[in-house]
């Protein structure tokens, strides 16, 4: 009879370390540290406190939305001419934030940037939650939200279709596709880790809870083979997707004829802006996360430095975008656009918002040229916050200032957010944070399988460096 | 003669009582990915076909080593993407020229440039679905029950150990010989996996 | 304010009234509304009669909650909307009245009454519900047009706040009880020859009322009684002026159409006076270039307060009233009026000489007008001037008086009435339609303010008040009788030239109202005769019955009684030397009183449409700020909304200021009709608490203007909301103006001097508009290549150009003549009435959520940059409806096809498909789209439902709406064309259909029709070289285009 | 390591996934079917009326023309419901004692209208004009069904927007000769004659689907 060896994973295997993987790590150590955050670590005071606040904000959000549905869109500050306000501003802001996740997990994967491994998991989570927040706004901003399904091509007794030429209709498809694909990508990435948690969990109930979504993953070589292909292809699909989504969001404005909207530079610089704000948000989240859960070895200063560099570059692209807008307005000699870009924004009723935007997005980011600042975690964190604010202002400037003074001076008007606008905005932040807090407690915030892969890879490199003969097996 | 007898006996040993229906296969545990790949190659050379490797991380070459040629995921994704794009464009064209043509902003009924974004998005969506569900279906997932889970210490397969399992359905499979063969590959623990 | 002030309806009163309504008078109460009778709606109607959300309407917070509640109920309805549809009833007639066909409106001719004078109207009636008032083309004062008040009168009719029953000392009682009281009073007074009886009315032109008054005051009844006439805004000075000049009573009628040069001395004849609609029309005709108008009219205006007449003028100078009097004197001397009173001062100004020259150049073809706000002396002077210029008999004719006059010695002013009351000589006072407690000169003490502890009327034993509203006067009257609205009563009225019209009821009195003639007939016959028979008696004369029936039917049908105009009267002017010349007051600031442009004297203060209608000049809504010039504002350090404390002989008024470009310096204008309050006894949900009671500063002597007001800045502030935030065109080419001289030399009016050339549009614009005809037939458009062509092989879908049978169908288009538009805003109200457009309240307007489909943009412009721009700028009006762009940006962005294009070129808005993303509005360059941010249209008040146009959907919360070119009218016309024509062709003759705005417009500035009919007015207008489209460079290809404005300045005058 | 699940769980798991997908698509389908069902549209449902009026008897039995009672149907948007007088013009003579007609007589005595329960109820935002349809050769029976076979009135067609559009897009197959419009049993014109009628009657088919044709 087959004698059962008591096999424990005590023997350590596959050691590695590098500037993107601190300490002396092995399959075991990465598995233990990351999995234990979920399985062993008790609920900390800080976590409970943060969660409580986020949850309170979420409740406020529900209150604000109920009130909106009962009383009508009029409780917001929107009016004629400014038909869009916080709703679309926040929509674009959240979508933009979402994009960094996809970028990190998909594009950097294709570019073989192994430093992405330790941040892609919660970057993707961030994407999902941000898109969830974003997706709520187009629904809420409708005058008759209960008819949202009219925007979908469903069979109906009116024999009517959506109007497929409308950028808003593009949005419906783009955002829902983006949400779906991000979710799939995230879940596929999770399957092996769910299996790991299944196998490590001691409590039978928890074991089962992880086992069900793990779909009975057993790490079969053939499965891995298909898995890798699917994962890579998803990455390949997600890359053009993420670009298309924010391009389409930009089309919401560029297809309009309003001076300040009707400009071809929007799609590229919207995408850049999205990455800009997205990385800022990743940094905003990663810095506290890594120190609180002691993951400094996995999210190293090198990671933060890279992110800072990305922020700097995208920040410069965005700045360029602003300059081009102004230049084209002047060069194009279109009275309305000139007035909008060169008179109203810098000197008009909303000049403070505009100058603050320039300060946040163009001036502050220049600090990131300096290594000392990039490596100063506190400063970096503050700058990332500033960028979040700046990118919100950018959307505010585009939506509100453009609308408040368009073609006929007679119909110019002012817009101010009401208390309900603010409650809804902070409410979605609450929703986002709540989901984040739950995520880091329930699922591995860093992809364990991919970390093992990283360990293996680095391990191989070490050996390749030591041994003359190439190893028999190489990892992809 | 005697060694034949011993073999004969061993085939009657209690351990061999569990054959045919009950036995799923023999599983061997390795510490390093490279070992399991080497082992798989030799097993294949030794004529074993029905086997599979199990690892906590994708070990390149392992699938090939056990004779797995190509997966058809990519093809599915292509088909899915094209289907999605076509159906997207057709839906829009049909809706705005055939089913309910309406004059919108003086544009032609079939204003195809406006239809591109949705066409693209639907292509992406279908492609993504076919990638994920294709992968799962080909892998036969979900499969929450699988005999391999009976293997002792298999929980490490999702953590830090690498396994090679030769299945009983393999014509060359023989309890003792296969076990010996596996031992010759330098596996740490070899154990019987029952159904 | 007094022990007699009526308390609100007590519950016992309420049930009492219900009983009364449900009682004997019930059936005929709803005679023409059998459809409703007995239905649940009708039940609820009875219950809804009483102000529930009183004060909700104007109080921002309250109103918002009110709306939100409705919004809430609606939201839920929307959610549950997808279950089984509500069960409904069909309620046919028991006996169908003749002519009435369900689904087809009927039109009746009648007349609207303002300041006693009539203007002919045609009233649209759906199954016995009057829903819309239009002008009567065959009536001399209307010529088919209406003003904003007539348009809004339909809302007054259905006003749920109208007084609804006879009250005695504020408690509900019955008409019968009143009759008994009247009969007793009659017997008592008959004995005294009516010594204690007084009548107070406004101007009366109704032959019937006049006849009855004559009888009442006649020897048989009350020879000792007196008849006092008073109007807060009327024609007293005008008539007094004529009397002063001619020594007799007469009616002076001016003929703008015959004049080449018109000088207005603060005469706002385009918005004030019984012939304003006719004058506007004539002015427009004389401003329009063309072979039949070789030398177009030139209009000079001097006025302190900017008015639409001033805005329309070719030359305008802001002057104080005294300066204007000086101008009059100067003119008089210059044209050879010798015997001026010595007190008359003169004004030295270079332009004045030029003006005189111009007048003398066109003797007999000129006209000088003095405004009602000028004292009689000036009117007398003006008559002399016209005499001297040989205009009498040409541009100015005298006729027998139209307004009824009390017999010698029995007439009196309101101050004499006040004296009589003080002296206790008045035992019974009949107030027929007036509201002296609110609008009489403040020092008379009718209102319990200042010195008076309680109203003067309380000194009168019996006060009988007949009024539409349970107003301030009703509170202190013994008896209050609900007055019948002119749309629900029989009567008659005469126009400016004396032409009489029979007023016929469109609906049985909603609230059992009575007419003045009924009250008077009670005093005569001891029992009330139905007003119809009273009117018939007036007109029967010596006609035989058959003749009379014929005459009666014809008169009713035509809406004007044949040759009833007043006979010409030859008058001789008396010497002026000894007329009393108005003496100049002292004090820095001149305080002016003017009727409010939309609320007038306050008679419309409960009319939401008019409250929310932007004032033509200031665009302010729901308020009556004090108007001052920029300079004055700077001197006092004031800005819009700062509260000013005005003190005039002891009376104090705190009122916010509004800086009004073009206002005379050192002058403050207060507009009347606001500041009505609950505690003053005003019961209007809409009007109460809105604005400031300027009557409280108004006195006999300072009736229109006075000096000696103390001005004090309080530092407080008050929110004033205007619908137009920006007043200049910031150098954009929006309104094109030129002079007749320019036009003669090059008819193509390019961008205005202060406009900016974008891409060259002499070709571009006219192309986009009149070259369009081409576009339709040949597919080729101007600019050579169609900008939208190329890339995607752009071409309009086939049906867009022609019908499937190959014929050209209807191609709707509109042309707005900026040369004719005077900014009177009648079109805006007409649109609101026709299209069930809701009122949103001051707060919502402040948030930029007004709902008007048609708005009138008002821009200021100054040619000379050196002068203070706002001192005396040129003012331009531009009505902006939906442009119905052929490449409409709004359609492109709607995700649910809620707005799309019809093959006939309409930009259609399908409310019930709209999900409310507001993207269309954002993308509309003209910002003509309006959004229901809350449930704006009142779906609770039953009486308001009766007013709604059944052919237009009532919009719910969360949907977009906009001008539809009155698509309901177009569809009606098309269907009728199809049913009529043998082959069912749907092509509508070019001018066969009119939009609501077009129909109301007094100057016919708006032309609409089928552009495929080359003979149609609109097609011709599009060919006019002045034709241009707004923002043409956006290639939206608007179907609504504009004709550039032409002025006729006197080149000898430096602008 | 022990198994967490029984073998059957594999099947269950897959069924659950399939079921989930089925729920999503099936749900949409069901909603669509419900929206078109008589429960929603009220089609084929008979409603209680104050008087059990039989079109069958009056139309088929007595051969009374539609226009006798629905008098404004040719010219007006509303077909017109007969006033009590119209009923009484016959029923003062015949069946003038029938208890069934008591409500009618009562209505006349009390001058209180009859209240019929509405069967064909379009939404307030949909404007239908009887006159133009009659004029263009749309027979009563097209929308109201064989009224002459209805002892009690019911709504013959769903009268949903898509139902209206079916005809507005392709009227040719649904038209009748002018003289047949009011005949219940008259046949539709064959398609090619229908197309001919479109020309002679000037029916601009390409415009019948413009929104403002029905919504204002």
mmCIF file of N, CA, C and O in Angstrom, chain C residues 233 272 373 593-601 670-672 704:
data_model
loop_
_atom_site.group_PDB
_atom_site.id
_atom_site.type_symbol
_atom_site.label_atom_id
_atom_site.label_comp_id
_atom_site.label_asym_id
_atom_site.label_seq_id
_atom_site.Cartn_x
_atom_site.Cartn_y
_atom_site.Cartn_z
ATOM 1 N N UNK C 233 -53.234 103.337 -13.733
ATOM 2 C CA UNK C 233 -52.519 103.540 -14.993
ATOM 3 C C UNK C 233 -53.581 103.669 -16.065
ATOM 4 O O UNK C 233 -54.242 102.675 -16.386
ATOM 5 N N UNK C 272 -48.324 100.984 -24.550
ATOM 6 C CA UNK C 272 -49.262 101.664 -23.680
ATOM 7 C C UNK C 272 -50.255 102.423 -24.538
ATOM 8 O O UNK C 272 -49.853 103.180 -25.421
ATOM 9 N N UNK C 373 -47.653 109.998 -19.031
ATOM 10 C CA UNK C 373 -46.922 110.407 -17.832
ATOM 11 C C UNK C 373 -46.658 111.908 -17.820
ATOM 12 O O UNK C 373 -46.135 112.429 -16.834
ATOM 13 N N UNK C 593 -42.768 107.004 -11.542
ATOM 14 C CA UNK C 593 -43.620 105.830 -11.420
ATOM 15 C C UNK C 593 -44.044 105.382 -12.809
ATOM 16 O O UNK C 593 -44.486 106.195 -13.617
ATOM 17 N N UNK C 594 -43.871 104.095 -13.081
ATOM 18 C CA UNK C 594 -44.245 103.576 -14.392
ATOM 19 C C UNK C 594 -44.981 102.260 -14.191
ATOM 20 O O UNK C 594 -44.699 101.522 -13.235
ATOM 21 N N UNK C 595 -45.925 101.958 -15.098
ATOM 22 C CA UNK C 595 -46.535 100.620 -15.020
ATOM 23 C C UNK C 595 -45.467 99.567 -15.278
ATOM 24 O O UNK C 595 -44.528 99.810 -16.027
ATOM 25 N N UNK C 596 -45.620 98.419 -14.612
ATOM 26 C CA UNK C 596 -44.658 97.357 -14.855
ATOM 27 C C UNK C 596 -44.911 96.769 -16.240
ATOM 28 O O UNK C 596 -46.052 96.558 -16.624
ATOM 29 N N UNK C 597 -43.849 96.482 -16.984
ATOM 30 C CA UNK C 597 -44.054 95.995 -18.355
ATOM 31 C C UNK C 597 -44.864 94.707 -18.425
ATOM 32 O O UNK C 597 -45.534 94.451 -19.421
ATOM 33 N N UNK C 598 -44.829 93.895 -17.387
ATOM 34 C CA UNK C 598 -45.545 92.612 -17.498
ATOM 35 C C UNK C 598 -46.704 92.494 -16.511
ATOM 36 O O UNK C 598 -47.660 91.770 -16.758
ATOM 37 N N UNK C 599 -46.598 93.171 -15.366
ATOM 38 C CA UNK C 599 -47.676 93.071 -14.369
ATOM 39 C C UNK C 599 -48.613 94.261 -14.486
ATOM 40 O O UNK C 599 -49.702 94.285 -13.959
ATOM 41 N N UNK C 600 -48.170 95.273 -15.208
ATOM 42 C CA UNK C 600 -48.901 96.517 -15.422
ATOM 43 C C UNK C 600 -49.212 97.197 -14.095
ATOM 44 O O UNK C 600 -48.299 97.426 -13.316
ATOM 45 N N UNK C 601 -50.482 97.448 -13.799
ATOM 46 C CA UNK C 601 -50.783 98.190 -12.569
ATOM 47 C C UNK C 601 -51.011 97.256 -11.389
ATOM 48 O O UNK C 601 -51.403 97.700 -10.318
ATOM 49 N N UNK C 670 -39.655 103.613 -10.356
ATOM 50 C CA UNK C 670 -40.319 102.529 -9.638
ATOM 51 C C UNK C 670 -41.445 102.020 -10.531
ATOM 52 O O UNK C 670 -42.211 102.806 -11.070
ATOM 53 N N UNK C 671 -41.530 100.699 -10.691
ATOM 54 C CA UNK C 671 -42.659 100.170 -11.460
ATOM 55 C C UNK C 671 -43.725 99.664 -10.497
ATOM 56 O O UNK C 671 -43.417 99.157 -9.421
ATOM 57 N N UNK C 672 -44.980 99.807 -10.936
ATOM 58 C CA UNK C 672 -46.134 99.545 -10.075
ATOM 59 C C UNK C 672 -46.540 98.071 -10.131
ATOM 60 O O UNK C 672 -46.043 97.309 -10.940
ATOM 61 N N UNK C 704 -46.892 110.539 -11.471
ATOM 62 C CA UNK C 704 -45.956 109.895 -12.405
ATOM 63 C C UNK C 704 -44.515 110.250 -12.099
ATOM 64 O O UNK C 704 -43.605 109.478 -12.370
#
